[in-house]
Amino acid sequence: MNEALKLKLAAIFVRGIVTSGCGGRGWGGSGAAVVGIECGFELHEEGGNLVLFPSAPHLALWRLWTAARRRLPFSVIGSLNGVHMFGQNLEVQLNSARTQDTTVVWRSFHDSITLIVLSSAEGSSELGLERLLQMVFGAMVLFVGLEELTNIRNVERLKKELRASYRLIDSFLGDSELIGDLTQCVDCVVPPEGSLLQEALSGFAEAAGTAFVSLTVSGRVVAATESWWRLGMPEAVLVPWLAGSLPPQAAGDYPVYLPHGSPTVPHRLLTLTLLPGLELCLLCGPRPPLSQLDPQLLERWWQPLLDPLRACLPLGPRGLPAGFPLHIDILGLLLLHLELKRCLFTVQPSGDKEPSPEQRRRLLRSFYTLVTATHFARGQRWAQCPLV
């Protein structure tokens, strides 16, 4: 893979007024690039011409370099935004377009912000790009709330607040080992002693005073309370993904909005590290304070389960416990439970074979996208689709 290129933000339009060019913090990865606010970008050359920018009426658009070291002309960016607005004025909804080597997808959210993504990456599809935009907007709501995005009073303050979402959006664009962004199902693992972990988790949740608790490893859910499983989409995917993207630390306390369940009133996301990569996630209100979750409480519930917890660490990339019976020729596996909105995704049952795990992930994602986009109509209920 070629060295990542630095992509620079060229211009910001707010209500049709050019405000500034800027550079700095980056969002990037091998599959796509998302335009950020006051930020630069990293994009691998193999990704092709990949751009995403918010557009009018409230936030107009952002422009950046392509992976081919060539600027998209301002006229092209303006035309993409203009043709979408022109269609809206005629009550025509422009969703996507395709050239010989590029796919363009437009998506408007709450008649306030329009996100546009261009991709010439091999295997890119309208379905994948649409869901990327949904995840990006969901991440924005998660950090700043829906009110700030639909009723923009101070653009500069919004740009500053959205910086907190950069790390999460970074993780959507890299070569992630997760697939919930595409399937819209929660990435899960199969722990070797799940009943013991579930019992301890339920007891810990009662002692901590919150019904929303999960145990995660590298962004995948190992076990969760019943209330946690009732979280709506997209927060059911976003919150564990966020926990897996945060820098390592013993404990954290973050204000988050739930895009579906509570888009205007923030909750608190508490994270507690049991082992490196293995974390407890709690969603709660003002209580309990983080200081109440002292080491004694953690030791009481989790010290007796130290060995089962250690056995969960390899599940981050693998998803399945060692010795799980699978045919030796299975190189990758995607299992979806569409009613429960959970999925199991692994490309490491046979890690020593070709193609590489990275290639397997791309192939399996492409296969899922092809089957879903080809055989199921837009808007069809996921619960009616068979397992892939």
Short mmCIF file of C-alpha atoms in Angstrom, two decimals:
data_model
loop_
_atom_site.label_atom_id
_atom_site.label_comp_id
_atom_site.label_asym_id
_atom_site.label_seq_id
_atom_site.Cartn_x
_atom_site.Cartn_y
_atom_site.Cartn_z
CA MET A 1 0.00 0.00 0.00
CA ASN A 2 1.37 3.40 -0.97
CA GLU A 3 2.11 5.97 1.67
CA ALA A 4 -0.93 7.99 2.69
CA LEU A 5 -1.25 11.42 1.11
CA LYS A 6 -2.04 14.55 3.06
CA LEU A 7 -5.20 16.13 1.74
CA LYS A 8 -5.87 19.76 2.55
CA LEU A 9 -9.13 21.54 3.06
CA ALA A 10 -9.46 24.28 0.48
CA ALA A 11 -12.59 26.24 1.25
CA ILE A 12 -15.62 26.35 3.49
CA PHE A 13 -18.93 27.76 2.32
CA VAL A 14 -21.53 28.83 4.83
CA ARG A 15 -24.85 29.96 3.39
CA GLY A 16 -23.08 30.58 0.10
CA ILE A 17 -20.25 32.70 1.59
CA VAL A 18 -16.62 31.61 1.34
CA THR A 19 -15.16 31.86 4.83
CA SER A 20 -11.65 30.39 4.85
CA GLY A 21 -9.26 27.71 3.82
CA CYS A 22 -7.59 25.65 6.51
CA GLY A 23 -5.61 22.55 7.34
CA GLY A 24 -4.61 20.46 10.29
CA ARG A 25 -6.29 17.50 11.91
CA GLY A 26 -6.91 14.57 9.55
CA TRP A 27 -9.56 11.98 8.81
CA GLY A 28 -8.37 9.26 6.48
CA GLY A 29 -8.04 5.67 5.44
CA SER A 30 -7.66 3.32 2.54
CA GLY A 31 -11.31 3.12 1.58
CA ALA A 32 -12.65 6.68 1.67
CA ALA A 33 -12.04 10.16 2.98
CA VAL A 34 -14.48 12.37 4.81
CA VAL A 35 -14.27 16.11 4.79
CA GLY A 36 -14.03 17.57 8.23
CA ILE A 37 -14.28 20.99 9.74
CA GLU A 38 -10.97 22.83 10.05
CA CYS A 39 -9.03 19.74 9.19
CA GLY A 40 -6.73 18.03 6.74
CA PHE A 41 -7.15 14.50 5.47
CA GLU A 42 -5.18 11.37 4.78
CA LEU A 43 -6.11 9.15 1.88
CA HIS A 44 -4.27 6.18 0.41
CA GLU A 45 -3.69 6.30 -3.33
CA GLU A 46 -5.52 3.05 -3.88
CA GLY A 47 -8.69 4.76 -2.76
CA GLY A 48 -8.93 6.83 -5.96
CA ASN A 49 -10.81 10.13 -6.02
CA LEU A 50 -12.68 10.10 -2.74
CA VAL A 51 -14.32 13.18 -1.32
CA LEU A 52 -17.08 13.91 1.12
CA PHE A 53 -18.37 17.32 2.06
CA PRO A 54 -21.39 18.89 3.77
CA SER A 55 -23.35 21.32 1.59
CA ALA A 56 -26.06 23.96 1.60
CA PRO A 57 -28.45 25.23 2.86
CA HIS A 58 -26.85 25.68 6.27
CA LEU A 59 -23.36 24.27 5.78
CA ALA A 60 -22.44 24.48 2.16
CA LEU A 61 -19.41 22.43 1.25
CA TRP A 62 -15.81 21.51 1.87
CA ARG A 63 -13.26 20.76 -0.82
CA LEU A 64 -10.09 18.67 -0.67
CA TRP A 65 -7.34 17.12 -2.78
CA THR A 66 -7.87 13.75 -4.42
CA ALA A 67 -5.65 10.74 -3.85
CA ALA A 68 -4.17 11.21 -7.33
CA ARG A 69 -2.48 14.42 -6.15
CA ARG A 70 -4.91 16.41 -8.26
CA ARG A 71 -7.32 19.00 -6.97
CA LEU A 72 -10.94 18.60 -7.87
CA PRO A 73 -11.74 21.82 -9.71
CA PHE A 74 -13.86 24.26 -7.77
CA SER A 75 -16.30 24.18 -10.66
CA VAL A 76 -16.84 20.43 -10.16
CA ILE A 77 -17.49 20.80 -6.44
CA GLY A 78 -19.80 23.74 -7.02
CA SER A 79 -21.62 21.82 -9.75
CA LEU A 80 -22.18 18.81 -7.50
CA ASN A 81 -23.73 21.02 -4.87
CA GLY A 82 -25.58 23.12 -7.43
CA VAL A 83 -27.18 20.25 -9.32
CA HIS A 84 -28.48 18.80 -6.07
CA MET A 85 -29.97 22.14 -5.03
CA PHE A 86 -31.41 22.65 -8.52
CA GLY A 87 -33.17 19.31 -8.29
CA GLN A 88 -34.56 20.15 -4.86
CA ASN A 89 -36.01 23.39 -6.22
CA LEU A 90 -37.84 21.33 -8.84
CA GLU A 91 -38.93 18.77 -6.23
CA VAL A 92 -36.57 16.18 -7.72
CA GLN A 93 -34.50 14.12 -5.30
CA LEU A 94 -30.99 13.42 -6.59
CA ASN A 95 -29.58 10.41 -4.71
CA SER A 96 -26.67 9.11 -6.77
CA ALA A 97 -24.84 9.21 -10.07
CA ARG A 98 -22.19 7.07 -11.68
CA THR A 99 -19.55 7.72 -14.32
CA GLN A 100 -17.25 5.15 -15.87
CA ASP A 101 -15.00 5.07 -12.80
CA THR A 102 -16.64 7.19 -10.08
CA THR A 103 -19.73 6.92 -7.92
CA VAL A 104 -21.33 10.01 -6.39
CA VAL A 105 -23.90 9.86 -3.60
CA TRP A 106 -25.85 12.75 -2.08
CA ARG A 107 -27.68 12.48 1.23
CA SER A 108 -29.62 15.25 2.99
CA PHE A 109 -30.36 15.07 6.71
CA HIS A 110 -33.28 16.94 8.28
CA ASP A 111 -33.31 19.48 5.44
CA SER A 112 -30.29 21.06 7.09
CA ILE A 113 -27.06 19.35 6.10
CA THR A 114 -26.27 17.60 2.85
CA LEU A 115 -23.33 15.22 2.68
CA ILE A 116 -21.84 14.30 -0.68
CA VAL A 117 -19.31 11.53 -1.25
CA LEU A 118 -17.37 10.73 -4.40
CA SER A 119 -15.50 7.46 -4.71
CA SER A 120 -13.47 5.88 -7.48
CA ALA A 121 -12.21 3.10 -5.22
CA GLU A 122 -12.47 -0.38 -6.65
CA GLY A 123 -15.64 -2.07 -5.47
CA SER A 124 -17.30 1.11 -4.21
CA SER A 125 -21.10 0.98 -4.31
CA GLU A 126 -24.02 3.28 -3.74
CA LEU A 127 -25.17 1.16 -0.79
CA GLY A 128 -21.80 1.33 0.95
CA LEU A 129 -21.45 5.07 0.37
CA GLU A 130 -25.00 5.78 1.56
CA ARG A 131 -24.33 3.93 4.79
CA LEU A 132 -21.01 5.69 5.21
CA LEU A 133 -22.88 9.00 5.10
CA GLN A 134 -25.39 7.72 7.64
CA MET A 135 -22.58 6.74 9.99
CA VAL A 136 -20.83 10.09 9.55
CA PHE A 137 -23.97 12.05 10.33
CA GLY A 138 -24.74 9.73 13.25
CA ALA A 139 -21.26 10.41 14.64
CA MET A 140 -21.85 14.14 14.33
CA VAL A 141 -25.14 13.86 16.23
CA LEU A 142 -23.50 11.61 18.83
CA PHE A 143 -21.08 14.37 19.81
CA VAL A 144 -22.95 17.65 19.31
CA GLY A 145 -26.64 16.73 19.27
CA LEU A 146 -29.24 17.12 16.57
CA GLU A 147 -30.27 20.64 17.57
CA GLU A 148 -26.80 22.04 16.87
CA LEU A 149 -26.83 20.52 13.39
CA THR A 150 -30.36 21.49 12.37
CA ASN A 151 -30.41 24.98 13.90
CA ILE A 152 -26.90 26.32 13.38
CA ARG A 153 -26.43 29.57 15.25
CA ASN A 154 -22.64 29.78 15.48
CA VAL A 155 -20.65 28.11 12.72
CA GLU A 156 -17.28 28.57 14.41
CA ARG A 157 -18.49 26.97 17.63
CA LEU A 158 -19.97 24.06 15.70
CA LYS A 159 -16.68 23.51 13.89
CA LYS A 160 -14.87 23.43 17.21
CA GLU A 161 -17.34 21.03 18.83
CA LEU A 162 -17.23 18.63 15.89
CA ARG A 163 -13.49 18.09 16.35
CA ALA A 164 -14.36 15.54 19.03
CA SER A 165 -15.91 13.31 16.34
CA TYR A 166 -12.78 13.13 14.16
CA ARG A 167 -11.31 10.05 15.79
CA LEU A 168 -14.57 8.11 15.44
CA ILE A 169 -14.98 9.09 11.79
CA ASP A 170 -11.33 8.16 11.21
CA SER A 171 -12.19 4.64 12.26
CA PHE A 172 -15.01 4.39 9.69
CA LEU A 173 -12.57 5.16 6.91
CA GLY A 174 -9.66 2.90 7.74
CA ASP A 175 -9.35 -0.82 7.21
CA SER A 176 -11.62 -1.59 10.15
CA GLU A 177 -12.14 -5.11 11.45
CA LEU A 178 -15.78 -4.21 12.12
CA ILE A 179 -18.67 -4.30 9.67
CA GLY A 180 -21.58 -2.77 11.59
CA ASP A 181 -21.22 0.42 9.53
CA LEU A 182 -22.28 -1.56 6.46
CA THR A 183 -24.69 -4.14 7.90
CA GLN A 184 -26.29 -1.76 10.43
CA CYS A 185 -26.02 -4.57 12.97
CA VAL A 186 -23.96 -4.64 16.18
CA ASP A 187 -20.60 -6.39 15.86
CA CYS A 188 -20.49 -9.22 18.40
CA VAL A 189 -18.20 -12.07 19.45
CA VAL A 190 -18.79 -15.55 20.84
CA PRO A 191 -17.13 -15.71 24.29
CA PRO A 192 -16.03 -19.12 25.60
CA GLU A 193 -17.85 -18.65 28.94
CA GLY A 194 -20.65 -16.32 28.00
CA SER A 195 -23.08 -17.33 30.75
CA LEU A 196 -20.60 -16.46 33.51
CA LEU A 197 -19.82 -13.10 31.95
CA GLN A 198 -23.51 -12.33 31.45
CA GLU A 199 -24.30 -13.11 35.07
CA ALA A 200 -21.48 -10.92 36.33
CA LEU A 201 -22.49 -8.10 33.98
CA SER A 202 -26.08 -8.13 35.23
CA GLY A 203 -24.94 -8.03 38.84
CA PHE A 204 -22.47 -5.24 38.16
CA ALA A 205 -25.14 -3.19 36.37
CA GLU A 206 -27.46 -3.45 39.37
CA ALA A 207 -24.66 -2.47 41.75
CA ALA A 208 -23.65 0.46 39.54
CA GLY A 209 -27.22 1.74 39.30
CA THR A 210 -27.70 1.70 35.52
CA ALA A 211 -29.54 -0.70 33.24
CA PHE A 212 -27.39 0.03 30.17
CA VAL A 213 -24.09 -1.83 30.45
CA SER A 214 -22.02 -3.80 27.97
CA LEU A 215 -18.67 -5.58 27.90
CA THR A 216 -16.75 -4.86 24.70
CA VAL A 217 -13.50 -6.01 23.14
CA SER A 218 -11.99 -3.85 20.40
CA GLY A 219 -15.41 -2.36 19.58
CA ARG A 220 -17.29 -5.69 19.56
CA VAL A 221 -19.90 -6.57 22.15
CA VAL A 222 -19.07 -9.59 24.32
CA ALA A 223 -22.09 -9.35 26.63
CA ALA A 224 -24.74 -6.75 27.38
CA THR A 225 -27.77 -6.13 29.55
CA GLU A 226 -31.27 -6.45 28.10
CA SER A 227 -31.71 -2.68 28.14
CA TRP A 228 -28.48 -2.20 26.21
CA TRP A 229 -29.71 -4.57 23.49
CA ARG A 230 -32.85 -2.45 23.15
CA LEU A 231 -30.84 0.59 22.02
CA GLY A 232 -31.98 1.78 18.62
CA MET A 233 -29.93 2.30 15.49
CA PRO A 234 -27.48 3.85 14.88
CA GLU A 235 -26.36 4.28 18.51
CA ALA A 236 -26.33 0.52 19.05
CA VAL A 237 -23.51 0.39 16.49
CA LEU A 238 -21.92 3.77 17.20
CA VAL A 239 -21.40 3.51 20.97
CA PRO A 240 -19.37 0.25 21.00
CA TRP A 241 -17.48 1.49 17.94
CA LEU A 242 -16.70 4.72 19.78
CA ALA A 243 -15.46 2.79 22.81
CA GLY A 244 -13.12 0.80 20.58
CA SER A 245 -11.74 3.94 18.93
CA LEU A 246 -10.92 5.86 22.14
CA PRO A 247 -7.31 6.10 23.33
CA PRO A 248 -6.39 3.61 26.07
CA GLN A 249 -7.19 4.83 29.57
CA ALA A 250 -8.35 3.36 32.87
CA ALA A 251 -11.68 5.20 32.91
CA GLY A 252 -13.54 7.81 30.90
CA ASP A 253 -16.68 9.94 31.18
CA TYR A 254 -18.08 11.35 27.92
CA PRO A 255 -21.28 13.25 27.12
CA VAL A 256 -23.06 11.61 24.17
CA TYR A 257 -26.35 12.11 22.37
CA LEU A 258 -28.22 9.06 21.13
CA PRO A 259 -29.15 9.81 17.48
CA HIS A 260 -32.32 7.70 17.68
CA GLY A 261 -33.24 7.57 21.36
CA SER A 262 -32.16 10.96 22.67
CA PRO A 263 -30.83 13.27 19.92
CA THR A 264 -31.31 16.51 21.87
CA VAL A 265 -30.63 15.53 25.50
CA PRO A 266 -27.13 14.21 26.29
CA HIS A 267 -26.37 11.10 28.30
CA ARG A 268 -23.09 10.01 29.83
CA LEU A 269 -20.93 7.23 28.43
CA LEU A 270 -18.68 5.78 31.13
CA THR A 271 -15.86 3.45 30.08
CA LEU A 272 -13.92 1.27 32.50
CA THR A 273 -10.94 -0.80 31.31
CA LEU A 274 -10.78 -4.27 32.80
CA LEU A 275 -7.91 -5.47 30.60
CA PRO A 276 -6.19 -3.71 27.67
CA GLY A 277 -8.76 -3.73 24.87
CA LEU A 278 -11.52 -5.09 27.12
CA GLU A 279 -13.87 -2.46 28.51
CA LEU A 280 -17.12 -1.96 30.35
CA CYS A 281 -19.42 0.64 28.78
CA LEU A 282 -22.19 2.26 30.81
CA LEU A 283 -24.86 4.64 29.52
CA CYS A 284 -26.42 6.70 32.30
CA GLY A 285 -27.69 10.08 33.39
CA PRO A 286 -26.14 12.33 36.04
CA ARG A 287 -25.68 9.30 38.29
CA PRO A 288 -23.66 7.34 39.11
CA PRO A 289 -20.59 9.59 39.37
CA LEU A 290 -17.45 8.02 37.98
CA SER A 291 -15.90 8.09 41.45
CA GLN A 292 -18.61 5.72 42.68
CA LEU A 293 -17.32 3.01 40.36
CA ASP A 294 -14.25 2.43 42.50
CA PRO A 295 -11.73 -0.41 42.09
CA GLN A 296 -13.37 -2.35 44.94
CA LEU A 297 -16.63 -2.58 42.98
CA LEU A 298 -14.81 -3.79 39.89
CA GLU A 299 -12.78 -6.33 41.85
CA ARG A 300 -15.88 -7.68 43.53
CA TRP A 301 -17.55 -8.60 40.25
CA TRP A 302 -14.69 -9.19 37.85
CA GLN A 303 -11.66 -10.45 39.79
CA PRO A 304 -13.15 -13.97 40.08
CA LEU A 305 -13.57 -14.00 36.30
CA LEU A 306 -10.06 -12.96 35.37
CA ASP A 307 -9.37 -16.07 33.29
CA PRO A 308 -12.64 -15.87 31.27
CA LEU A 309 -11.91 -12.19 30.70
CA ARG A 310 -8.43 -12.97 29.40
CA ALA A 311 -9.94 -15.56 27.07
CA CYS A 312 -11.98 -12.73 25.49
CA LEU A 313 -8.94 -10.72 24.36
CA PRO A 314 -8.22 -12.77 21.20
CA LEU A 315 -11.87 -12.38 20.20
CA GLY A 316 -11.24 -8.81 19.06
CA PRO A 317 -9.92 -9.79 15.62
CA ARG A 318 -11.08 -13.42 15.57
CA GLY A 319 -14.68 -13.23 16.85
CA LEU A 320 -14.77 -16.93 17.68
CA PRO A 321 -13.08 -18.78 20.57
CA ALA A 322 -10.10 -21.04 19.91
CA GLY A 323 -11.17 -24.52 18.89
CA PHE A 324 -14.52 -23.42 17.49
CA PRO A 325 -15.44 -26.05 14.85
CA LEU A 326 -15.21 -24.54 11.37
CA HIS A 327 -14.28 -26.15 8.08
CA ILE A 328 -10.59 -25.58 7.30
CA ASP A 329 -11.43 -23.99 3.94
CA ILE A 330 -13.53 -21.19 5.46
CA LEU A 331 -11.47 -17.99 5.07
CA GLY A 332 -14.11 -15.54 6.25
CA LEU A 333 -17.51 -15.55 7.88
CA LEU A 334 -20.35 -13.02 8.12
CA LEU A 335 -23.36 -14.13 10.15
CA LEU A 336 -26.31 -11.77 10.61
CA HIS A 337 -29.27 -12.01 12.97
CA LEU A 338 -31.52 -9.47 11.33
CA GLU A 339 -34.27 -9.46 13.97
CA LEU A 340 -31.82 -8.85 16.83
CA LYS A 341 -29.60 -6.59 14.69
CA ARG A 342 -26.43 -8.45 15.64
CA CYS A 343 -23.63 -9.78 13.45
CA LEU A 344 -20.49 -11.87 13.66
CA PHE A 345 -17.71 -10.95 11.24
CA THR A 346 -14.35 -12.67 11.08
CA VAL A 347 -11.69 -13.28 8.46
CA GLN A 348 -9.24 -15.06 10.74
CA PRO A 349 -10.42 -18.67 11.08
CA SER A 350 -7.38 -19.59 8.96
CA GLY A 351 -5.02 -16.67 9.34
CA ASP A 352 -2.03 -18.29 7.64
CA LYS A 353 -3.63 -18.67 4.22
CA GLU A 354 -3.91 -16.39 1.23
CA PRO A 355 -5.50 -13.96 0.57
CA SER A 356 -4.50 -11.71 3.47
CA PRO A 357 -7.02 -10.77 6.19
CA GLU A 358 -7.25 -7.25 4.73
CA GLN A 359 -8.13 -8.63 1.31
CA ARG A 360 -10.65 -11.02 2.82
CA ARG A 361 -12.40 -8.18 4.61
CA ARG A 362 -12.68 -6.20 1.38
CA LEU A 363 -13.94 -9.23 -0.51
CA LEU A 364 -16.54 -10.12 2.10
CA ARG A 365 -17.76 -6.54 2.36
CA SER A 366 -17.98 -6.32 -1.42
CA PHE A 367 -19.88 -9.59 -1.60
CA TYR A 368 -22.35 -8.47 1.05
CA THR A 369 -22.87 -5.16 -0.74
CA LEU A 370 -23.34 -6.85 -4.12
CA VAL A 371 -25.90 -9.35 -2.84
CA THR A 372 -27.82 -6.79 -0.80
CA ALA A 373 -27.89 -4.07 -3.45
CA THR A 374 -28.69 -6.50 -6.28
CA HIS A 375 -31.37 -8.69 -4.76
CA PHE A 376 -33.15 -6.44 -2.25
CA ALA A 377 -34.99 -3.30 -3.22
CA ARG A 378 -34.14 0.05 -1.66
CA GLY A 379 -36.08 0.53 1.54
CA GLN A 380 -36.98 -3.16 2.00
CA ARG A 381 -37.08 -4.19 5.65
CA TRP A 382 -33.90 -5.87 6.83
CA ALA A 383 -35.87 -8.43 8.82
CA GLN A 384 -37.16 -9.82 5.52
CA CYS A 385 -33.67 -10.46 4.16
CA PRO A 386 -32.04 -13.88 4.54
CA LEU A 387 -28.67 -14.28 6.17
CA VAL A 388 -25.65 -13.52 4.06
#
